[in-house]
PDB file of C-alpha atoms and ligand atoms in Angstrom:
ATOM      1  CA  UNK F   1       8.847   9.124 -37.006  1.00 76.00           C
ATOM      2  CA  UNK F   2      11.630  10.184 -34.685  1.00 94.00           C
ATOM      3  CA  UNK F   3      12.647   7.397 -32.304  1.00 98.00           C
ATOM      4  CA  UNK F   4      12.086   8.223 -28.635  1.00 98.00           C
ATOM      5  CA  UNK F   5      12.890   5.620 -26.001  1.00 98.00           C
ATOM      6  CA  UNK F   6      13.051   5.590 -22.236  1.00 98.00           C
ATOM      7  CA  UNK F   7      14.299   3.827 -19.140  1.00 98.00           C
ATOM      8  CA  UNK F   8      11.801   4.067 -16.301  1.00 98.00           C
ATOM      9  CA  UNK F   9      13.216   2.778 -13.009  1.00 97.00           C
ATOM     10  CA  UNK F  10      11.218   2.694  -9.776  1.00 97.00           C
ATOM     11  CA  UNK F  11      13.439   4.224  -7.078  1.00 97.00           C
ATOM     12  CA  UNK F  12      12.816   1.464  -4.556  1.00 94.00           C
ATOM     13  CA  UNK F  13      16.570   1.032  -4.227  1.00 93.00           C
ATOM     14  CA  UNK F  14      19.754   1.391  -6.276  1.00 94.00           C
ATOM     15  CA  UNK F  15      20.052  -0.299  -9.671  1.00 94.00           C
ATOM     16  CA  UNK F  16      21.064  -3.963  -9.642  1.00 92.00           C
ATOM     17  CA  UNK F  17      22.529  -6.130 -12.384  1.00 91.00           C
ATOM     18  CA  UNK F  18      19.051  -6.904 -13.748  1.00 91.00           C
ATOM     19  CA  UNK F  19      17.932  -3.304 -14.033  1.00 93.00           C
ATOM     20  CA  UNK F  20      21.178  -2.350 -15.766  1.00 96.00           C
ATOM     21  CA  UNK F  21      20.372  -4.875 -18.515  1.00 96.00           C
ATOM     22  CA  UNK F  22      17.071  -3.078 -19.229  1.00 96.00           C
ATOM     23  CA  UNK F  23      18.766   0.325 -19.043  1.00 98.00           C
ATOM     24  CA  UNK F  24      21.538  -0.709 -21.425  1.00 98.00           C
ATOM     25  CA  UNK F  25      19.125  -2.375 -23.875  1.00 98.00           C
ATOM     26  CA  UNK F  26      16.861   0.684 -24.045  1.00 98.00           C
ATOM     27  CA  UNK F  27      19.850   3.009 -24.466  1.00 98.00           C
ATOM     28  CA  UNK F  28      21.412   0.846 -27.221  1.00 98.00           C
ATOM     29  CA  UNK F  29      18.101   0.572 -29.055  1.00 98.00           C
ATOM     30  CA  UNK F  30      17.724   4.364 -29.018  1.00 98.00           C
ATOM     31  CA  UNK F  31      21.292   4.920 -30.220  1.00 98.00           C
ATOM     32  CA  UNK F  32      21.038   2.169 -32.843  1.00 97.00           C
ATOM     33  CA  UNK F  33      17.991   3.962 -34.270  1.00 97.00           C
ATOM     34  CA  UNK F  34      19.648   7.382 -34.050  1.00 97.00           C
ATOM     35  CA  UNK F  35      17.006   8.361 -31.489  1.00 98.00           C
ATOM     36  CA  UNK F  36      16.555  10.034 -28.136  1.00 98.00           C
ATOM     37  CA  UNK F  37      16.750   8.234 -24.780  1.00 98.00           C
ATOM     38  CA  UNK F  38      15.038   9.565 -21.664  1.00 98.00           C
ATOM     39  CA  UNK F  39      15.071   8.577 -18.015  1.00 98.00           C
ATOM     40  CA  UNK F  40      11.809   8.702 -16.079  1.00 98.00           C
ATOM     41  CA  UNK F  41      11.745   8.096 -12.341  1.00 98.00           C
ATOM     42  CA  UNK F  42       8.631   6.040 -11.568  1.00 98.00           C
ATOM     43  CA  UNK F  43       8.076   7.081  -7.981  1.00 97.00           C
ATOM     44  CA  UNK F  44       4.278   6.829  -7.761  1.00 96.00           C
ATOM     45  CA  UNK F  45       4.346   3.966  -5.259  1.00 96.00           C
ATOM     46  CA  UNK F  46       5.758   6.204  -2.540  1.00 95.00           C
ATOM     47  CA  UNK F  47       5.669   3.669   0.326  1.00 95.00           C
ATOM     48  CA  UNK F  48       8.001   1.432  -1.728  1.00 95.00           C
ATOM     49  CA  UNK F  49      10.379   4.236  -2.718  1.00 96.00           C
ATOM     50  CA  UNK F  50      13.678   4.693  -0.930  1.00 95.00           C
ATOM     51  CA  UNK F  51      14.667   8.294  -0.181  1.00 96.00           C
ATOM     52  CA  UNK F  52      17.665   9.247  -2.300  1.00 97.00           C
ATOM     53  CA  UNK F  53      17.420   6.194  -4.580  1.00 97.00           C
ATOM     54  CA  UNK F  54      16.490   8.402  -7.554  1.00 98.00           C
ATOM     55  CA  UNK F  55      19.717  10.428  -7.291  1.00 98.00           C
ATOM     56  CA  UNK F  56      21.680   7.230  -6.747  1.00 97.00           C
ATOM     57  CA  UNK F  57      20.190   5.587  -9.840  1.00 97.00           C
ATOM     58  CA  UNK F  58      20.967   8.628 -12.001  1.00 98.00           C
ATOM     59  CA  UNK F  59      24.512   8.592 -10.702  1.00 97.00           C
ATOM     60  CA  UNK F  60      24.901   4.848 -11.357  1.00 97.00           C
ATOM     61  CA  UNK F  61      23.607   5.342 -14.906  1.00 98.00           C
ATOM     62  CA  UNK F  62      25.980   8.264 -15.483  1.00 98.00           C
ATOM     63  CA  UNK F  63      28.906   6.149 -14.262  1.00 97.00           C
ATOM     64  CA  UNK F  64      27.934   3.662 -16.986  1.00 98.00           C
ATOM     65  CA  UNK F  65      27.826   6.417 -19.622  1.00 98.00           C
ATOM     66  CA  UNK F  66      24.011   6.452 -19.784  1.00 98.00           C
ATOM     67  CA  UNK F  67      22.534   9.934 -19.390  1.00 98.00           C
ATOM     68  CA  UNK F  68      19.088  11.214 -20.278  1.00 98.00           C
ATOM     69  CA  UNK F  69      18.852  13.293 -23.470  1.00 98.00           C
ATOM     70  CA  UNK F  70      16.070  15.389 -21.926  1.00 98.00           C
ATOM     71  CA  UNK F  71      15.419  16.556 -18.359  1.00 98.00           C
ATOM     72  CA  UNK F  72      14.536  13.614 -16.128  1.00 98.00           C
ATOM     73  CA  UNK F  73      10.802  13.271 -15.421  1.00 98.00           C
ATOM     74  CA  UNK F  74       9.475  12.328 -11.950  1.00 98.00           C
ATOM     75  CA  UNK F  75       6.068  10.635 -11.917  1.00 97.00           C
ATOM     76  CA  UNK F  76       5.309  11.991  -8.451  1.00 96.00           C
ATOM     77  CA  UNK F  77       5.030  15.430 -10.102  1.00 96.00           C
ATOM     78  CA  UNK F  78       2.501  14.359 -12.757  1.00 96.00           C
ATOM     79  CA  UNK F  79      -0.551  13.840 -10.526  1.00 96.00           C
ATOM     80  CA  UNK F  80      -2.649  16.511 -12.230  1.00 97.00           C
ATOM     81  CA  UNK F  81      -2.103  14.907 -15.601  1.00 98.00           C
ATOM     82  CA  UNK F  82      -3.125  11.476 -14.268  1.00 98.00           C
ATOM     83  CA  UNK F  83      -6.232  12.981 -12.653  1.00 98.00           C
ATOM     84  CA  UNK F  84      -7.220  14.558 -15.974  1.00 98.00           C
ATOM     85  CA  UNK F  85      -6.895  11.245 -17.783  1.00 98.00           C
ATOM     86  CA  UNK F  86      -8.855   9.406 -15.081  1.00 98.00           C
ATOM     87  CA  UNK F  87     -11.623  11.989 -15.519  1.00 98.00           C
ATOM     88  CA  UNK F  88     -11.573  11.415 -19.293  1.00 98.00           C
ATOM     89  CA  UNK F  89     -12.062   7.688 -18.674  1.00 97.00           C
ATOM     90  CA  UNK F  90     -14.858   8.319 -16.155  1.00 97.00           C
ATOM     91  CA  UNK F  91     -16.618  10.643 -18.617  1.00 97.00           C
ATOM     92  CA  UNK F  92     -16.360   7.925 -21.263  1.00 96.00           C
ATOM     93  CA  UNK F  93     -17.781   5.310 -18.842  1.00 95.00           C
ATOM     94  CA  UNK F  94     -14.467   3.455 -18.925  1.00 96.00           C
ATOM     95  CA  UNK F  95     -13.566   3.989 -15.252  1.00 97.00           C
ATOM     96  CA  UNK F  96     -15.609   3.670 -12.092  1.00 97.00           C
ATOM     97  CA  UNK F  97     -15.178   3.931  -8.331  1.00 97.00           C
ATOM     98  CA  UNK F  98     -14.813   0.710  -6.376  1.00 97.00           C
ATOM     99  CA  UNK F  99     -15.651   0.256  -2.706  1.00 95.00           C
ATOM    100  CA  UNK F 100     -14.321  -3.296  -2.325  1.00 93.00           C
ATOM    101  CA  UNK F 101     -11.622  -4.318   0.093  1.00 89.00           C
ATOM    102  CA  UNK F 102      -9.416  -7.299  -0.729  1.00 86.00           C
ATOM    103  CA  UNK F 103     -11.582  -9.392   1.606  1.00 87.00           C
ATOM    104  CA  UNK F 104     -14.780  -8.280  -0.187  1.00 88.00           C
ATOM    105  CA  UNK F 105     -13.261  -9.355  -3.492  1.00 88.00           C
ATOM    106  CA  UNK F 106     -12.219 -12.750  -2.169  1.00 86.00           C
ATOM    107  CA  UNK F 107     -15.645 -13.319  -0.619  1.00 87.00           C
ATOM    108  CA  UNK F 108     -17.416 -12.368  -3.866  1.00 87.00           C
ATOM    109  CA  UNK F 109     -15.194 -14.746  -5.825  1.00 85.00           C
ATOM    110  CA  UNK F 110     -15.717 -17.557  -3.337  1.00 85.00           C
ATOM    111  CA  UNK F 111     -19.481 -17.072  -3.468  1.00 86.00           C
ATOM    112  CA  UNK F 112     -19.247 -17.603  -7.224  1.00 82.00           C
ATOM    113  CA  UNK F 113     -17.039 -20.625  -6.805  1.00 80.00           C
ATOM    114  CA  UNK F 114     -14.220 -18.891  -8.685  1.00 75.00           C
ATOM    115  CA  UNK F 115     -10.650 -19.538  -7.670  1.00 66.00           C
ATOM    116  CA  UNK F 116      -9.055 -17.535 -10.446  1.00 55.00           C
ATOM    117  CA  UNK F 117      -5.751 -16.232  -9.165  1.00 57.00           C
ATOM    118  CA  UNK F 118      -3.223 -14.213 -11.054  1.00 53.00           C
ATOM    119  CA  UNK F 119       0.118 -13.643  -9.349  1.00 55.00           C
ATOM    120  CA  UNK F 120      -1.764 -13.976  -6.068  1.00 59.00           C
ATOM    121  CA  UNK F 121      -4.160 -11.192  -7.045  1.00 66.00           C
ATOM    122  CA  UNK F 122      -7.775 -12.104  -7.622  1.00 76.00           C
ATOM    123  CA  UNK F 123      -9.409 -11.204 -10.937  1.00 87.00           C
ATOM    124  CA  UNK F 124     -11.879  -8.496  -9.925  1.00 91.00           C
ATOM    125  CA  UNK F 125     -15.435  -9.951  -9.942  1.00 89.00           C
ATOM    126  CA  UNK F 126     -17.020  -6.686 -11.096  1.00 90.00           C
ATOM    127  CA  UNK F 127     -18.977  -6.036  -7.894  1.00 92.00           C
ATOM    128  CA  UNK F 128     -18.902  -2.224  -8.201  1.00 95.00           C
ATOM    129  CA  UNK F 129     -19.334  -2.018 -11.970  1.00 94.00           C
ATOM    130  CA  UNK F 130     -22.011   0.575 -12.694  1.00 91.00           C
ATOM    131  CA  UNK F 131     -24.018  -2.059 -14.593  1.00 88.00           C
ATOM    132  CA  UNK F 132     -23.955  -4.291 -11.480  1.00 87.00           C
ATOM    133  CA  UNK F 133     -25.329  -1.664  -9.115  1.00 85.00           C
ATOM    134  CA  UNK F 134     -22.199   0.414  -8.559  1.00 90.00           C
ATOM    135  CA  UNK F 135     -20.991   1.334  -5.093  1.00 91.00           C
ATOM    136  CA  UNK F 136     -24.327   0.464  -3.505  1.00 86.00           C
ATOM    137  CA  UNK F 137     -23.922   3.160  -0.867  1.00 86.00           C
ATOM    138  CA  UNK F 138     -20.366   2.200   0.105  1.00 89.00           C
ATOM    139  CA  UNK F 139     -17.610   4.832   0.035  1.00 90.00           C
ATOM    140  CA  UNK F 140     -15.317   4.826  -3.005  1.00 88.00           C
ATOM    141  CA  UNK F 141     -11.885   3.361  -2.276  1.00 89.00           C
ATOM    142  CA  UNK F 142     -10.161   2.811  -5.588  1.00 96.00           C
ATOM    143  CA  UNK F 143     -10.871   3.588  -9.242  1.00 98.00           C
ATOM    144  CA  UNK F 144     -10.957   0.801 -11.795  1.00 97.00           C
ATOM    145  CA  UNK F 145     -10.767   0.565 -15.558  1.00 97.00           C
ATOM    146  CA  UNK F 146     -13.949  -0.914 -17.029  1.00 96.00           C
ATOM    147  CA  UNK F 147     -12.909  -3.659 -19.443  1.00 94.00           C
ATOM    148  CA  UNK F 148     -15.406  -4.219 -22.172  1.00 84.00           C
ATOM    149  CA  UNK F 149     -15.540  -8.030 -22.361  1.00 77.00           C
ATOM    150  CA  UNK F 150     -16.545  -7.677 -26.000  1.00 78.00           C
ATOM    151  CA  UNK F 151     -13.359  -5.804 -26.914  1.00 83.00           C
ATOM    152  CA  UNK F 152     -10.722  -6.755 -24.385  1.00 86.00           C
ATOM    153  CA  UNK F 153      -8.646  -9.130 -26.518  1.00 94.00           C
ATOM    154  CA  UNK F 154      -5.364  -7.403 -27.211  1.00 96.00           C
ATOM    155  CA  UNK F 155      -2.942  -8.627 -29.856  1.00 96.00           C
ATOM    156  CA  UNK F 156       0.530  -7.247 -30.323  1.00 97.00           C
ATOM    157  CA  UNK F 157       3.940  -8.233 -31.604  1.00 97.00           C
ATOM    158  CA  UNK F 158       6.842  -8.052 -29.220  1.00 97.00           C
ATOM    159  CA  UNK F 159      10.053  -7.401 -31.175  1.00 97.00           C
ATOM    160  CA  UNK F 160      11.794 -10.226 -29.316  1.00 95.00           C
ATOM    161  CA  UNK F 161       8.988 -12.483 -28.092  1.00 95.00           C
ATOM    162  CA  UNK F 162       6.900 -12.365 -31.285  1.00 97.00           C
ATOM    163  CA  UNK F 163       3.109 -12.602 -31.595  1.00 97.00           C
ATOM    164  CA  UNK F 164       1.247 -12.165 -28.308  1.00 97.00           C
ATOM    165  CA  UNK F 165      -2.368 -11.951 -27.264  1.00 96.00           C
ATOM    166  CA  UNK F 166      -4.339 -11.653 -24.049  1.00 95.00           C
ATOM    167  CA  UNK F 167      -7.997 -11.373 -23.164  1.00 95.00           C
ATOM    168  CA  UNK F 168      -7.605  -8.698 -20.504  1.00 95.00           C
ATOM    169  CA  UNK F 169     -11.182  -9.043 -19.222  1.00 93.00           C
ATOM    170  CA  UNK F 170     -10.645 -12.724 -18.558  1.00 90.00           C
ATOM    171  CA  UNK F 171      -7.008 -12.681 -17.451  1.00 90.00           C
ATOM    172  CA  UNK F 172      -6.965  -9.568 -15.279  1.00 90.00           C
ATOM    173  CA  UNK F 173     -10.445  -8.068 -15.166  1.00 92.00           C
ATOM    174  CA  UNK F 174     -11.203  -4.449 -14.303  1.00 95.00           C
ATOM    175  CA  UNK F 175      -7.781  -3.331 -13.095  1.00 96.00           C
ATOM    176  CA  UNK F 176      -6.983  -0.502 -10.690  1.00 97.00           C
ATOM    177  CA  UNK F 177      -6.125   2.974 -12.007  1.00 98.00           C
ATOM    178  CA  UNK F 178      -6.042   4.789  -8.679  1.00 98.00           C
ATOM    179  CA  UNK F 179      -5.444   2.809  -5.535  1.00 96.00           C
ATOM    180  CA  UNK F 180      -7.433   2.794  -2.300  1.00 94.00           C
ATOM    181  CA  UNK F 181      -4.533   4.655  -0.634  1.00 94.00           C
ATOM    182  CA  UNK F 182      -4.926   7.452  -3.195  1.00 95.00           C
ATOM    183  CA  UNK F 183      -1.769   6.541  -5.131  1.00 97.00           C
ATOM    184  CA  UNK F 184      -1.738   6.263  -8.907  1.00 98.00           C
ATOM    185  CA  UNK F 185      -1.419   2.786 -10.326  1.00 97.00           C
ATOM    186  CA  UNK F 186       1.569   1.966 -12.523  1.00 97.00           C
ATOM    187  CA  UNK F 187      -0.666   1.051 -15.517  1.00 98.00           C
ATOM    188  CA  UNK F 188      -2.239   4.490 -15.747  1.00 98.00           C
ATOM    189  CA  UNK F 189       0.918   6.463 -14.974  1.00 98.00           C
ATOM    190  CA  UNK F 190       3.064   4.588 -17.496  1.00 98.00           C
ATOM    191  CA  UNK F 191       0.551   4.969 -20.333  1.00 98.00           C
ATOM    192  CA  UNK F 192       0.008   8.659 -19.662  1.00 98.00           C
ATOM    193  CA  UNK F 193       3.734   9.381 -19.438  1.00 98.00           C
ATOM    194  CA  UNK F 194       4.769   7.300 -22.437  1.00 98.00           C
ATOM    195  CA  UNK F 195       2.241   9.314 -24.455  1.00 98.00           C
ATOM    196  CA  UNK F 196       3.190  12.674 -22.889  1.00 98.00           C
ATOM    197  CA  UNK F 197       6.868  12.003 -23.657  1.00 98.00           C
ATOM    198  CA  UNK F 198       5.959  10.790 -27.170  1.00 98.00           C
ATOM    199  CA  UNK F 199       7.733   7.472 -26.564  1.00 98.00           C
ATOM    200  CA  UNK F 200       7.848   5.428 -29.767  1.00 98.00           C
ATOM    201  CA  UNK F 201       9.745   2.375 -28.455  1.00 98.00           C
ATOM    202  CA  UNK F 202       9.506   0.682 -25.067  1.00 98.00           C
ATOM    203  CA  UNK F 203      12.441  -1.598 -24.197  1.00 98.00           C
ATOM    204  CA  UNK F 204      12.197  -3.116 -20.710  1.00 97.00           C
ATOM    205  CA  UNK F 205      12.582  -6.356 -18.748  1.00 95.00           C
ATOM    206  CA  UNK F 206      10.555  -9.432 -19.556  1.00 94.00           C
ATOM    207  CA  UNK F 207       9.022  -9.370 -16.058  1.00 92.00           C
ATOM    208  CA  UNK F 208       6.941  -6.410 -17.247  1.00 95.00           C
ATOM    209  CA  UNK F 209       5.691  -8.079 -20.454  1.00 96.00           C
ATOM    210  CA  UNK F 210       2.489  -9.190 -18.741  1.00 95.00           C
ATOM    211  CA  UNK F 211       1.479  -5.536 -18.212  1.00 97.00           C
ATOM    212  CA  UNK F 212       1.669  -4.710 -21.913  1.00 98.00           C
ATOM    213  CA  UNK F 213      -1.886  -5.762 -22.881  1.00 97.00           C
ATOM    214  CA  UNK F 214      -3.403  -3.594 -20.123  1.00 97.00           C
ATOM    215  CA  UNK F 215      -1.324  -0.666 -21.326  1.00 98.00           C
ATOM    216  CA  UNK F 216      -2.292  -1.207 -24.964  1.00 98.00           C
ATOM    217  CA  UNK F 217      -5.954  -1.413 -23.979  1.00 97.00           C
ATOM    218  CA  UNK F 218      -5.679   1.923 -22.171  1.00 97.00           C
ATOM    219  CA  UNK F 219      -3.912   3.439 -25.194  1.00 98.00           C
ATOM    220  CA  UNK F 220      -6.714   2.219 -27.458  1.00 96.00           C
ATOM    221  CA  UNK F 221      -9.469   3.618 -25.272  1.00 96.00           C
ATOM    222  CA  UNK F 222      -7.663   6.943 -24.867  1.00 97.00           C
ATOM    223  CA  UNK F 223      -6.813   7.162 -28.574  1.00 97.00           C
ATOM    224  CA  UNK F 224      -3.065   7.239 -27.853  1.00 98.00           C
ATOM    225  CA  UNK F 225      -0.389   5.879 -30.185  1.00 97.00           C
ATOM    226  CA  UNK F 226       0.981   2.432 -29.387  1.00 98.00           C
ATOM    227  CA  UNK F 227       4.767   2.242 -28.969  1.00 98.00           C
ATOM    228  CA  UNK F 228       6.730  -0.761 -30.252  1.00 98.00           C
ATOM    229  CA  UNK F 229       7.625  -3.174 -27.430  1.00 98.00           C
ATOM    230  CA  UNK F 230      10.748  -5.222 -26.833  1.00 98.00           C
ATOM    231  CA  UNK F 231      11.094  -7.180 -23.593  1.00 97.00           C
ATOM    232  CA  UNK F 232      14.632  -8.148 -22.662  1.00 95.00           C
ATOM    233  CA  UNK F 233      15.703 -11.421 -21.019  1.00 90.00           C
ATOM    234  CA  UNK F 234      15.880 -11.453 -17.234  1.00 85.00           C
ATOM    235  CA  UNK F 235      18.960 -12.165 -15.206  1.00 80.00           C
ATOM    236  CA  UNK F 236      18.453 -14.902 -12.658  1.00 72.00           C
ATOM    237  CA  UNK F 237      20.393 -15.629  -9.499  1.00 69.00           C
ATOM    238  CA  UNK F 238      22.007 -18.973  -8.708  1.00 67.00           C
ATOM    239  CA  UNK F 239      18.650 -20.298  -7.434  1.00 69.00           C
ATOM    240  CA  UNK F 240      16.944 -19.404 -10.740  1.00 69.00           C
ATOM    241  CA  UNK F 241      15.035 -16.481  -9.165  1.00 72.00           C
ATOM    242  CA  UNK F 242      14.739 -13.254 -11.117  1.00 70.00           C
ATOM    243  CA  UNK F 243      17.111 -10.632  -9.723  1.00 69.00           C
ATOM    244  CA  UNK F 244      15.122  -8.025  -7.895  1.00 70.00           C
ATOM    245  CA  UNK F 245      15.346  -5.796  -4.889  1.00 66.00           C
ATOM    246  CA  UNK F 246      12.723  -7.989  -3.203  1.00 66.00           C
ATOM    247  CA  UNK F 247      14.940 -11.067  -3.556  1.00 67.00           C
ATOM    248  CA  UNK F 248      17.873  -9.111  -2.165  1.00 69.00           C
ATOM    249  CA  UNK F 249      19.840  -8.440  -5.354  1.00 74.00           C
ATOM    250  CA  UNK F 250      22.992  -6.523  -4.419  1.00 79.00           C
ATOM    251  CA  UNK F 251      23.408  -3.006  -5.830  1.00 81.00           C
ATOM    252  CA  UNK F 252      25.603  -2.679  -8.917  1.00 90.00           C
ATOM    253  CA  UNK F 253      29.307  -3.054  -8.351  1.00 88.00           C
ATOM    254  CA  UNK F 254      30.732   0.013 -10.071  1.00 93.00           C
ATOM    255  CA  UNK F 255      34.422   0.027  -9.187  1.00 93.00           C
ATOM    256  CA  UNK F 256      34.981  -1.129 -12.809  1.00 95.00           C
ATOM    257  CA  UNK F 257      31.995   0.209 -14.800  1.00 97.00           C
ATOM    258  CA  UNK F 258      33.273  -1.185 -18.120  1.00 97.00           C
ATOM    259  CA  UNK F 259      33.345  -4.708 -16.664  1.00 96.00           C
ATOM    260  CA  UNK F 260      29.891  -4.284 -15.081  1.00 96.00           C
ATOM    261  CA  UNK F 261      28.500  -3.085 -18.406  1.00 97.00           C
ATOM    262  CA  UNK F 262      30.224  -6.042 -20.068  1.00 96.00           C
ATOM    263  CA  UNK F 263      28.198  -8.457 -17.928  1.00 94.00           C
ATOM    264  CA  UNK F 264      24.946  -6.624 -18.796  1.00 95.00           C
ATOM    265  CA  UNK F 265      25.894  -6.737 -22.488  1.00 96.00           C
ATOM    266  CA  UNK F 266      26.634 -10.472 -22.251  1.00 95.00           C
ATOM    267  CA  UNK F 267      23.129 -11.021 -20.810  1.00 93.00           C
ATOM    268  CA  UNK F 268      21.810  -9.350 -23.966  1.00 95.00           C
ATOM    269  CA  UNK F 269      23.852 -11.679 -26.161  1.00 94.00           C
ATOM    270  CA  UNK F 270      26.290  -8.944 -27.167  1.00 96.00           C
ATOM    271  CA  UNK F 271      29.945  -9.836 -27.806  1.00 95.00           C
ATOM    272  CA  UNK F 272      32.705  -9.091 -25.332  1.00 95.00           C
ATOM    273  CA  UNK F 273      34.636  -6.047 -26.416  1.00 96.00           C
ATOM    274  CA  UNK F 274      37.681  -4.300 -24.944  1.00 95.00           C
ATOM    275  CA  UNK F 275      38.084  -0.632 -24.134  1.00 96.00           C
ATOM    276  CA  UNK F 276      36.648   2.183 -22.092  1.00 97.00           C
ATOM    277  CA  UNK F 277      32.944   2.659 -21.322  1.00 97.00           C
ATOM    278  CA  UNK F 278      32.316   4.947 -24.370  1.00 97.00           C
ATOM    279  CA  UNK F 279      34.295   2.628 -26.665  1.00 98.00           C
ATOM    280  CA  UNK F 280      32.333  -0.404 -25.536  1.00 98.00           C
ATOM    281  CA  UNK F 281      28.993   1.416 -25.837  1.00 98.00           C
ATOM    282  CA  UNK F 282      29.868   2.379 -29.398  1.00 98.00           C
ATOM    283  CA  UNK F 283      30.825  -1.157 -30.331  1.00 98.00           C
ATOM    284  CA  UNK F 284      27.648  -2.647 -28.798  1.00 98.00           C
ATOM    285  CA  UNK F 285      25.530  -0.031 -30.559  1.00 98.00           C
ATOM    286  CA  UNK F 286      26.825  -1.435 -33.853  1.00 97.00           C
ATOM    287  CA  UNK F 287      26.087  -5.010 -32.785  1.00 97.00           C
ATOM    288  CA  UNK F 288      22.631  -4.015 -31.534  1.00 97.00           C
ATOM    289  CA  UNK F 289      21.866  -2.202 -34.796  1.00 97.00           C
ATOM    290  CA  UNK F 290      22.762  -5.282 -36.804  1.00 96.00           C
ATOM    291  CA  UNK F 291      20.420  -7.434 -34.704  1.00 95.00           C
ATOM    292  CA  UNK F 292      17.500  -5.138 -33.839  1.00 94.00           C
ATOM    293  CA  UNK F 293      17.585  -2.174 -36.198  1.00 89.00           C
ATOM    294  CA  UNK F 294      18.945  -3.426 -39.518  1.00 78.00           C
TER     295      UNK F 294
HETATM  296  N1  LIG X   1       9.010   1.347 -13.191  1.00 73.48           N
HETATM  297  C1  LIG X   1       8.960   0.002 -13.680  1.00 73.48           C
HETATM  298  C2  LIG X   1       9.968  -0.841 -12.955  1.00 73.48           C
HETATM  299  O1  LIG X   1      10.972  -0.335 -12.502  1.00 73.48           O
HETATM  300  C3  LIG X   1       9.272  -0.096 -15.148  1.00 73.48           C
HETATM  301  C4  LIG X   1       8.197   0.462 -15.971  1.00 73.48           C
HETATM  302  C5  LIG X   1       8.364   0.308 -17.469  1.00 73.48           C
HETATM  303  O2  LIG X   1       9.486   0.237 -17.984  1.00 73.48           O
HETATM  304  O3  LIG X   1       7.331   0.300 -18.122  1.00 73.48           O
HETATM  305  O4  LIG X   1       9.757  -2.033 -12.825  1.00 73.48           O
END
């Protein structure tokens, strides 16, 4: 198997110190395995995207010596592929249209006395499931994945976090594949693209670890290979908050790229090393290989 890894930023703004850690880790893992490293711009959530952020991110990565081995892929250009996969799931009775608004969902949950919240998002009560009566005459808004409660327990081993498991039906429920605003959901897009790009290893921030079981479930249902997963530690600000654009993380300071990379490497537990950007990358590749690809 030929190693193929990727870094998949959402262009909602320029890279910050936290995103550089994920970029560096995925690049080092690819190099340590003698593999390929690709950049994919995840711009499906168009209202959250910032015009020009994609070009800026690619430039920031290049300044840090990280360039895609294959032409960069933009998710906003893959709509036909996502539609085809949604149709496959519909044909297999694993996706269905949903006519519920957020309010409908909350009301249905309240009526059942359920107060199950997950990151502020309610676990979908299954109102529009075909076996519960379907849309019942309401117009379709979103499309959801139909979890089979009997087979929704996903087990996997994260290379850093170890043995993991989640009952997706219970923890998340029938999750959205295509949103009410017509945009593709991250879960579907990421699974389709990881498969289309033949990604063998996913290395990304720990904040995304919680999505992994949904993605594995989709891979299983679609008969797609499962990549190996490694979730990297997050960088937190002085208040202990994860660094993110939402919490106002400043864009990367790149007047001294070697020093900026040095801070990202330190967050990954890699030793300080002198030299230029290429020299440091080479030295960290050796250290990474010893730890993660012996
Ligand atoms: N686009 C996602 C983000 O920037 C990352 C997706 C992934 O690596 O799976 O948070």
